[in-house]
Amino acid sequence: MSKAAKRPGIHPMTLRQWALDGKIPFTWVGRERRFSLVDVENMKRGSDSSTARPRLELLYVRVSGSSGQESLLGAQEAELRATSTGEIVKVVRDRGSGLKENRPSLNRVLAMVSDGSVTVVRVTHEDRLARFGVGWLKRLFAVYGVTVEVLHPKKLGGRDELLEDFVSLVTTFAGRLYGMRSAQNRKRLPAESGQCNDEGRAT
């Protein structure tokens, strides 16, 4: 951490706080945090110009189901609004699996980040943004001077985090499998019903 902080000229404790706040991605190597120099320098530039830039927040909320769960979306939004410290430019509501990359709502977030409409993307939990690949999204956002703020950062590590990822995968794919089976059943029932009617008339 001290080496990562030295080159761009920031205090190691500043870098540590950015990491704890979820503002900059890092990886664990043993007991040490490792940072990308590009991420650190982008974060420093954003911090240096923060006094001149207004805080423009995008609130992103997501549920996995395609319908219902309005109360869960509302609860996420209310929690983010209650802790807002800037101007809320947009609230993006999303429905769908966090494993799905091509989500229209996530694409809207990416568009607003790239065109400079927002300076902060806020979520209640990291997995609301995506189940996997959040580190890549943070790096992409940092290129445009946008940070990701997670209201409740993950405190897992090692085996616990791996187990959580495994459960997420199983839950997601099980849900998709059941959905496919339900669709197949809905298609098969009318066909079977028609066959029975034909047979009934024939007899």
PDB file of C-alpha atoms in Angstrom:
ATOM      1  CA  MET A   1       0.000   0.000   0.000  1.00  0.00           C
ATOM      2  CA  SER A   2       2.818   2.415   0.807  1.00  0.00           C
ATOM      3  CA  LYS A   3       4.416   1.796  -2.598  1.00  0.00           C
ATOM      4  CA  ALA A   4       1.109   2.287  -4.406  1.00  0.00           C
ATOM      5  CA  ALA A   5       0.529   5.561  -2.557  1.00  0.00           C
ATOM      6  CA  LYS A   6       4.058   6.937  -2.955  1.00  0.00           C
ATOM      7  CA  ARG A   7       4.208   7.268  -6.733  1.00  0.00           C
ATOM      8  CA  PRO A   8       1.077   9.443  -7.231  1.00  0.00           C
ATOM      9  CA  GLY A   9       1.972  11.323  -4.032  1.00  0.00           C
ATOM     10  CA  ILE A  10      -0.892  10.450  -1.700  1.00  0.00           C
ATOM     11  CA  HIS A  11      -0.834   9.312   1.920  1.00  0.00           C
ATOM     12  CA  PRO A  12      -1.105   5.527   2.440  1.00  0.00           C
ATOM     13  CA  MET A  13      -3.981   6.080   4.873  1.00  0.00           C
ATOM     14  CA  THR A  14      -5.893   7.930   2.141  1.00  0.00           C
ATOM     15  CA  LEU A  15      -5.449   4.972  -0.175  1.00  0.00           C
ATOM     16  CA  ARG A  16      -6.494   2.592   2.600  1.00  0.00           C
ATOM     17  CA  GLN A  17      -9.676   4.596   3.215  1.00  0.00           C
ATOM     18  CA  TRP A  18     -10.522   4.610  -0.497  1.00  0.00           C
ATOM     19  CA  ALA A  19     -10.206   0.821  -0.455  1.00  0.00           C
ATOM     20  CA  LEU A  20     -12.370   0.468   2.660  1.00  0.00           C
ATOM     21  CA  ASP A  21     -15.028   2.748   1.139  1.00  0.00           C
ATOM     22  CA  GLY A  22     -15.099   0.663  -2.039  1.00  0.00           C
ATOM     23  CA  LYS A  23     -13.939   3.614  -4.134  1.00  0.00           C
ATOM     24  CA  ILE A  24     -10.958   1.844  -5.696  1.00  0.00           C
ATOM     25  CA  PRO A  25     -10.547  -1.820  -6.728  1.00  0.00           C
ATOM     26  CA  PHE A  26      -7.787  -3.983  -5.286  1.00  0.00           C
ATOM     27  CA  THR A  27      -6.803  -7.623  -4.961  1.00  0.00           C
ATOM     28  CA  TRP A  28      -5.474  -9.543  -1.983  1.00  0.00           C
ATOM     29  CA  VAL A  29      -2.045 -11.141  -2.303  1.00  0.00           C
ATOM     30  CA  GLY A  30      -1.498 -12.924   0.973  1.00  0.00           C
ATOM     31  CA  ARG A  31      -2.254 -10.278   3.581  1.00  0.00           C
ATOM     32  CA  GLU A  32      -1.415  -7.326   1.351  1.00  0.00           C
ATOM     33  CA  ARG A  33      -3.693  -5.249  -0.839  1.00  0.00           C
ATOM     34  CA  ARG A  34      -2.448  -4.751  -4.384  1.00  0.00           C
ATOM     35  CA  PHE A  35      -3.588  -1.809  -6.518  1.00  0.00           C
ATOM     36  CA  SER A  36      -3.361  -0.899 -10.183  1.00  0.00           C
ATOM     37  CA  LEU A  37      -1.297   2.252 -10.668  1.00  0.00           C
ATOM     38  CA  VAL A  38      -3.798   3.428 -13.311  1.00  0.00           C
ATOM     39  CA  ASP A  39      -6.639   3.131 -10.785  1.00  0.00           C
ATOM     40  CA  VAL A  40      -4.694   5.036  -8.126  1.00  0.00           C
ATOM     41  CA  GLU A  41      -3.749   7.880 -10.463  1.00  0.00           C
ATOM     42  CA  ASN A  42      -7.302   8.170 -11.824  1.00  0.00           C
ATOM     43  CA  MET A  43      -8.643   8.244  -8.288  1.00  0.00           C
ATOM     44  CA  LYS A  44      -6.164  10.944  -7.302  1.00  0.00           C
ATOM     45  CA  ARG A  45      -7.115  13.112 -10.281  1.00  0.00           C
ATOM     46  CA  GLY A  46     -10.783  12.738  -9.389  1.00  0.00           C
ATOM     47  CA  SER A  47     -10.040  13.605  -5.759  1.00  0.00           C
ATOM     48  CA  ASP A  48      -7.948  16.645  -6.680  1.00  0.00           C
ATOM     49  CA  SER A  49     -10.736  18.047  -8.840  1.00  0.00           C
ATOM     50  CA  SER A  50     -13.574  17.082  -6.478  1.00  0.00           C
ATOM     51  CA  THR A  51     -13.861  20.645  -5.162  1.00  0.00           C
ATOM     52  CA  ALA A  52     -14.569  21.900  -8.678  1.00  0.00           C
ATOM     53  CA  ARG A  53     -16.858  19.042  -9.709  1.00  0.00           C
ATOM     54  CA  PRO A  54     -20.382  18.783  -8.334  1.00  0.00           C
ATOM     55  CA  ARG A  55     -21.421  15.476  -6.815  1.00  0.00           C
ATOM     56  CA  LEU A  56     -23.891  14.026  -9.311  1.00  0.00           C
ATOM     57  CA  GLU A  57     -25.289  10.743  -8.072  1.00  0.00           C
ATOM     58  CA  LEU A  58     -26.842   7.874 -10.003  1.00  0.00           C
ATOM     59  CA  LEU A  59     -28.704   5.422  -7.772  1.00  0.00           C
ATOM     60  CA  TYR A  60     -28.854   1.881  -9.127  1.00  0.00           C
ATOM     61  CA  VAL A  61     -31.261  -0.669  -7.667  1.00  0.00           C
ATOM     62  CA  ARG A  62     -31.906  -4.197  -8.886  1.00  0.00           C
ATOM     63  CA  VAL A  63     -33.928  -7.329  -8.143  1.00  0.00           C
ATOM     64  CA  SER A  64     -33.542 -10.680  -9.850  1.00  0.00           C
ATOM     65  CA  GLY A  65     -37.219 -11.338 -10.614  1.00  0.00           C
ATOM     66  CA  SER A  66     -38.857 -10.135 -13.811  1.00  0.00           C
ATOM     67  CA  SER A  67     -41.994  -9.028 -11.954  1.00  0.00           C
ATOM     68  CA  GLY A  68     -43.099  -8.108  -8.444  1.00  0.00           C
ATOM     69  CA  GLN A  69     -40.647  -7.249  -5.646  1.00  0.00           C
ATOM     70  CA  GLU A  70     -41.545  -3.560  -5.874  1.00  0.00           C
ATOM     71  CA  SER A  71     -41.036  -3.285  -2.110  1.00  0.00           C
ATOM     72  CA  LEU A  72     -37.431  -4.509  -2.430  1.00  0.00           C
ATOM     73  CA  LEU A  73     -36.664  -1.997  -5.172  1.00  0.00           C
ATOM     74  CA  GLY A  74     -38.299   0.731  -3.088  1.00  0.00           C
ATOM     75  CA  ALA A  75     -36.326  -0.236   0.025  1.00  0.00           C
ATOM     76  CA  GLN A  76     -33.015  -0.052  -1.843  1.00  0.00           C
ATOM     77  CA  GLU A  77     -33.901   3.328  -3.317  1.00  0.00           C
ATOM     78  CA  ALA A  78     -35.063   4.725   0.033  1.00  0.00           C
ATOM     79  CA  GLU A  79     -31.831   3.655   1.730  1.00  0.00           C
ATOM     80  CA  LEU A  80     -29.700   5.252  -0.969  1.00  0.00           C
ATOM     81  CA  ARG A  81     -31.738   8.467  -0.930  1.00  0.00           C
ATOM     82  CA  ALA A  82     -31.460   8.694   2.861  1.00  0.00           C
ATOM     83  CA  THR A  83     -27.656   8.573   2.683  1.00  0.00           C
ATOM     84  CA  SER A  84     -27.252  10.820  -0.360  1.00  0.00           C
ATOM     85  CA  THR A  85     -24.828  13.749  -0.020  1.00  0.00           C
ATOM     86  CA  GLY A  86     -25.156  15.226  -3.504  1.00  0.00           C
ATOM     87  CA  GLU A  87     -27.603  15.818  -6.324  1.00  0.00           C
ATOM     88  CA  ILE A  88     -29.499  12.701  -7.389  1.00  0.00           C
ATOM     89  CA  VAL A  89     -29.481  12.881 -11.176  1.00  0.00           C
ATOM     90  CA  LYS A  90     -31.106   9.540 -11.929  1.00  0.00           C
ATOM     91  CA  VAL A  91     -32.538   6.439 -10.274  1.00  0.00           C
ATOM     92  CA  VAL A  92     -32.133   3.363 -12.465  1.00  0.00           C
ATOM     93  CA  ARG A  93     -34.368   0.414 -11.593  1.00  0.00           C
ATOM     94  CA  ASP A  94     -33.357  -2.938 -12.980  1.00  0.00           C
ATOM     95  CA  ARG A  95     -34.911  -6.396 -13.095  1.00  0.00           C
ATOM     96  CA  GLY A  96     -32.917  -9.451 -14.055  1.00  0.00           C
ATOM     97  CA  SER A  97     -30.032 -11.677 -13.090  1.00  0.00           C
ATOM     98  CA  GLY A  98     -26.802 -10.019 -12.010  1.00  0.00           C
ATOM     99  CA  LEU A  99     -24.995 -12.589 -14.159  1.00  0.00           C
ATOM    100  CA  LYS A 100     -26.553 -11.194 -17.332  1.00  0.00           C
ATOM    101  CA  GLU A 101     -24.115  -8.771 -18.953  1.00  0.00           C
ATOM    102  CA  ASN A 102     -26.356  -7.167 -21.576  1.00  0.00           C
ATOM    103  CA  ARG A 103     -28.929  -5.580 -19.276  1.00  0.00           C
ATOM    104  CA  PRO A 104     -30.637  -2.515 -20.807  1.00  0.00           C
ATOM    105  CA  SER A 105     -30.654  -0.736 -17.433  1.00  0.00           C
ATOM    106  CA  LEU A 106     -26.948  -1.394 -16.894  1.00  0.00           C
ATOM    107  CA  ASN A 107     -26.293  -0.114 -20.414  1.00  0.00           C
ATOM    108  CA  ARG A 108     -28.073   3.133 -19.449  1.00  0.00           C
ATOM    109  CA  VAL A 109     -25.730   3.432 -16.477  1.00  0.00           C
ATOM    110  CA  LEU A 110     -22.703   2.917 -18.728  1.00  0.00           C
ATOM    111  CA  ALA A 111     -23.992   5.571 -21.138  1.00  0.00           C
ATOM    112  CA  MET A 112     -24.454   8.150 -18.359  1.00  0.00           C
ATOM    113  CA  VAL A 113     -21.005   7.383 -16.965  1.00  0.00           C
ATOM    114  CA  SER A 114     -19.349   7.797 -20.358  1.00  0.00           C
ATOM    115  CA  ASP A 115     -21.110  11.056 -21.254  1.00  0.00           C
ATOM    116  CA  GLY A 116     -20.231  12.754 -17.945  1.00  0.00           C
ATOM    117  CA  SER A 117     -23.796  12.975 -16.634  1.00  0.00           C
ATOM    118  CA  VAL A 118     -22.804  11.565 -13.226  1.00  0.00           C
ATOM    119  CA  THR A 119     -19.776  11.485 -10.963  1.00  0.00           C
ATOM    120  CA  VAL A 120     -20.876   8.750  -8.545  1.00  0.00           C
ATOM    121  CA  VAL A 121     -22.764   5.476  -9.010  1.00  0.00           C
ATOM    122  CA  ARG A 122     -24.261   4.273  -5.737  1.00  0.00           C
ATOM    123  CA  VAL A 123     -25.636   0.835  -4.808  1.00  0.00           C
ATOM    124  CA  THR A 124     -26.690  -0.745  -1.526  1.00  0.00           C
ATOM    125  CA  HIS A 125     -24.620  -3.895  -2.098  1.00  0.00           C
ATOM    126  CA  GLU A 126     -21.924  -4.666  -4.628  1.00  0.00           C
ATOM    127  CA  ASP A 127     -23.804  -7.621  -6.127  1.00  0.00           C
ATOM    128  CA  ARG A 128     -26.711  -5.338  -7.079  1.00  0.00           C
ATOM    129  CA  LEU A 129     -24.449  -3.904  -9.785  1.00  0.00           C
ATOM    130  CA  ALA A 130     -23.265  -7.335 -10.947  1.00  0.00           C
ATOM    131  CA  ARG A 131     -22.676 -10.776  -9.510  1.00  0.00           C
ATOM    132  CA  PHE A 132     -19.182 -10.899 -10.991  1.00  0.00           C
ATOM    133  CA  GLY A 133     -16.864  -8.422 -12.690  1.00  0.00           C
ATOM    134  CA  VAL A 134     -17.580  -5.420 -10.446  1.00  0.00           C
ATOM    135  CA  GLY A 135     -13.846  -4.728 -10.295  1.00  0.00           C
ATOM    136  CA  TRP A 136     -13.783  -4.285 -14.072  1.00  0.00           C
ATOM    137  CA  LEU A 137     -16.774  -1.940 -13.941  1.00  0.00           C
ATOM    138  CA  LYS A 138     -15.041   0.162 -11.271  1.00  0.00           C
ATOM    139  CA  ARG A 139     -11.946   0.444 -13.428  1.00  0.00           C
ATOM    140  CA  LEU A 140     -14.008   1.421 -16.457  1.00  0.00           C
ATOM    141  CA  PHE A 141     -15.909   4.054 -14.462  1.00  0.00           C
ATOM    142  CA  ALA A 142     -12.639   5.417 -13.061  1.00  0.00           C
ATOM    143  CA  VAL A 143     -11.448   6.162 -16.606  1.00  0.00           C
ATOM    144  CA  TYR A 144     -14.316   8.684 -16.801  1.00  0.00           C
ATOM    145  CA  GLY A 145     -13.635  10.000 -13.294  1.00  0.00           C
ATOM    146  CA  VAL A 146     -16.678   8.218 -11.840  1.00  0.00           C
ATOM    147  CA  THR A 147     -16.552   6.270  -8.591  1.00  0.00           C
ATOM    148  CA  VAL A 148     -18.719   3.424  -7.329  1.00  0.00           C
ATOM    149  CA  GLU A 149     -19.972   3.716  -3.769  1.00  0.00           C
ATOM    150  CA  VAL A 150     -21.294   0.627  -1.992  1.00  0.00           C
ATOM    151  CA  LEU A 151     -23.432   1.380   1.043  1.00  0.00           C
ATOM    152  CA  HIS A 152     -22.758  -2.011   2.623  1.00  0.00           C
ATOM    153  CA  PRO A 153     -19.319  -3.250   1.497  1.00  0.00           C
ATOM    154  CA  LYS A 154     -18.615  -6.965   1.567  1.00  0.00           C
ATOM    155  CA  LYS A 155     -16.697  -8.108   4.624  1.00  0.00           C
ATOM    156  CA  LEU A 156     -16.163 -11.689   3.482  1.00  0.00           C
ATOM    157  CA  GLY A 157     -12.880 -13.189   2.473  1.00  0.00           C
ATOM    158  CA  GLY A 158     -11.272 -16.450   1.457  1.00  0.00           C
ATOM    159  CA  ARG A 159     -13.503 -19.523   1.758  1.00  0.00           C
ATOM    160  CA  ASP A 160     -16.612 -17.575   2.867  1.00  0.00           C
ATOM    161  CA  GLU A 161     -16.525 -15.374  -0.229  1.00  0.00           C
ATOM    162  CA  LEU A 162     -15.922 -18.371  -2.497  1.00  0.00           C
ATOM    163  CA  LEU A 163     -18.883 -20.168  -0.907  1.00  0.00           C
ATOM    164  CA  GLU A 164     -21.120 -17.129  -1.419  1.00  0.00           C
ATOM    165  CA  ASP A 165     -20.142 -16.958  -5.098  1.00  0.00           C
ATOM    166  CA  PHE A 166     -20.872 -20.670  -5.504  1.00  0.00           C
ATOM    167  CA  VAL A 167     -24.306 -20.330  -3.909  1.00  0.00           C
ATOM    168  CA  SER A 168     -25.065 -17.349  -6.145  1.00  0.00           C
ATOM    169  CA  LEU A 169     -24.187 -19.347  -9.250  1.00  0.00           C
ATOM    170  CA  VAL A 170     -26.255 -22.362  -8.215  1.00  0.00           C
ATOM    171  CA  THR A 171     -29.246 -20.180  -7.278  1.00  0.00           C
ATOM    172  CA  THR A 172     -29.132 -18.223 -10.524  1.00  0.00           C
ATOM    173  CA  PHE A 173     -28.780 -21.221 -12.830  1.00  0.00           C
ATOM    174  CA  ALA A 174     -31.382 -23.210 -10.903  1.00  0.00           C
ATOM    175  CA  GLY A 175     -33.834 -20.328 -11.362  1.00  0.00           C
ATOM    176  CA  ARG A 176     -33.124 -20.164 -15.092  1.00  0.00           C
ATOM    177  CA  LEU A 177     -33.511 -23.948 -15.439  1.00  0.00           C
ATOM    178  CA  TYR A 178     -36.866 -23.910 -13.648  1.00  0.00           C
ATOM    179  CA  GLY A 179     -37.964 -21.025 -15.851  1.00  0.00           C
ATOM    180  CA  MET A 180     -37.058 -22.955 -19.005  1.00  0.00           C
ATOM    181  CA  ARG A 181     -38.939 -26.011 -17.761  1.00  0.00           C
ATOM    182  CA  SER A 182     -42.000 -23.917 -16.950  1.00  0.00           C
ATOM    183  CA  ALA A 183     -41.973 -22.448 -20.449  1.00  0.00           C
ATOM    184  CA  GLN A 184     -41.696 -25.904 -21.981  1.00  0.00           C
ATOM    185  CA  ASN A 185     -44.569 -27.153 -19.845  1.00  0.00           C
ATOM    186  CA  ARG A 186     -46.765 -24.230 -20.895  1.00  0.00           C
ATOM    187  CA  LYS A 187     -46.123 -25.052 -24.563  1.00  0.00           C
ATOM    188  CA  ARG A 188     -46.694 -28.778 -24.086  1.00  0.00           C
ATOM    189  CA  LEU A 189     -50.027 -28.537 -22.234  1.00  0.00           C
ATOM    190  CA  PRO A 190     -52.043 -26.966 -25.117  1.00  0.00           C
ATOM    191  CA  ALA A 191     -50.565 -29.497 -27.522  1.00  0.00           C
ATOM    192  CA  GLU A 192     -51.514 -32.421 -25.279  1.00  0.00           C
ATOM    193  CA  SER A 193     -54.955 -30.935 -24.709  1.00  0.00           C
ATOM    194  CA  GLY A 194     -55.526 -30.658 -28.446  1.00  0.00           C
ATOM    195  CA  GLN A 195     -54.385 -34.219 -28.973  1.00  0.00           C
ATOM    196  CA  CYS A 196     -56.859 -35.504 -26.365  1.00  0.00           C
ATOM    197  CA  ASN A 197     -59.711 -33.583 -27.983  1.00  0.00           C
ATOM    198  CA  ASP A 198     -58.870 -35.018 -31.383  1.00  0.00           C
ATOM    199  CA  GLU A 199     -58.732 -38.476 -29.947  1.00  0.00           C
ATOM    200  CA  GLY A 200     -62.035 -37.907 -28.154  1.00  0.00           C
ATOM    201  CA  ARG A 201     -63.761 -36.842 -31.356  1.00  0.00           C
ATOM    202  CA  ALA A 202     -62.285 -39.745 -33.244  1.00  0.00           C
ATOM    203  CA  THR A 203     -63.729 -42.278 -30.833  1.00  0.00           C
TER     204      THR A 203
END
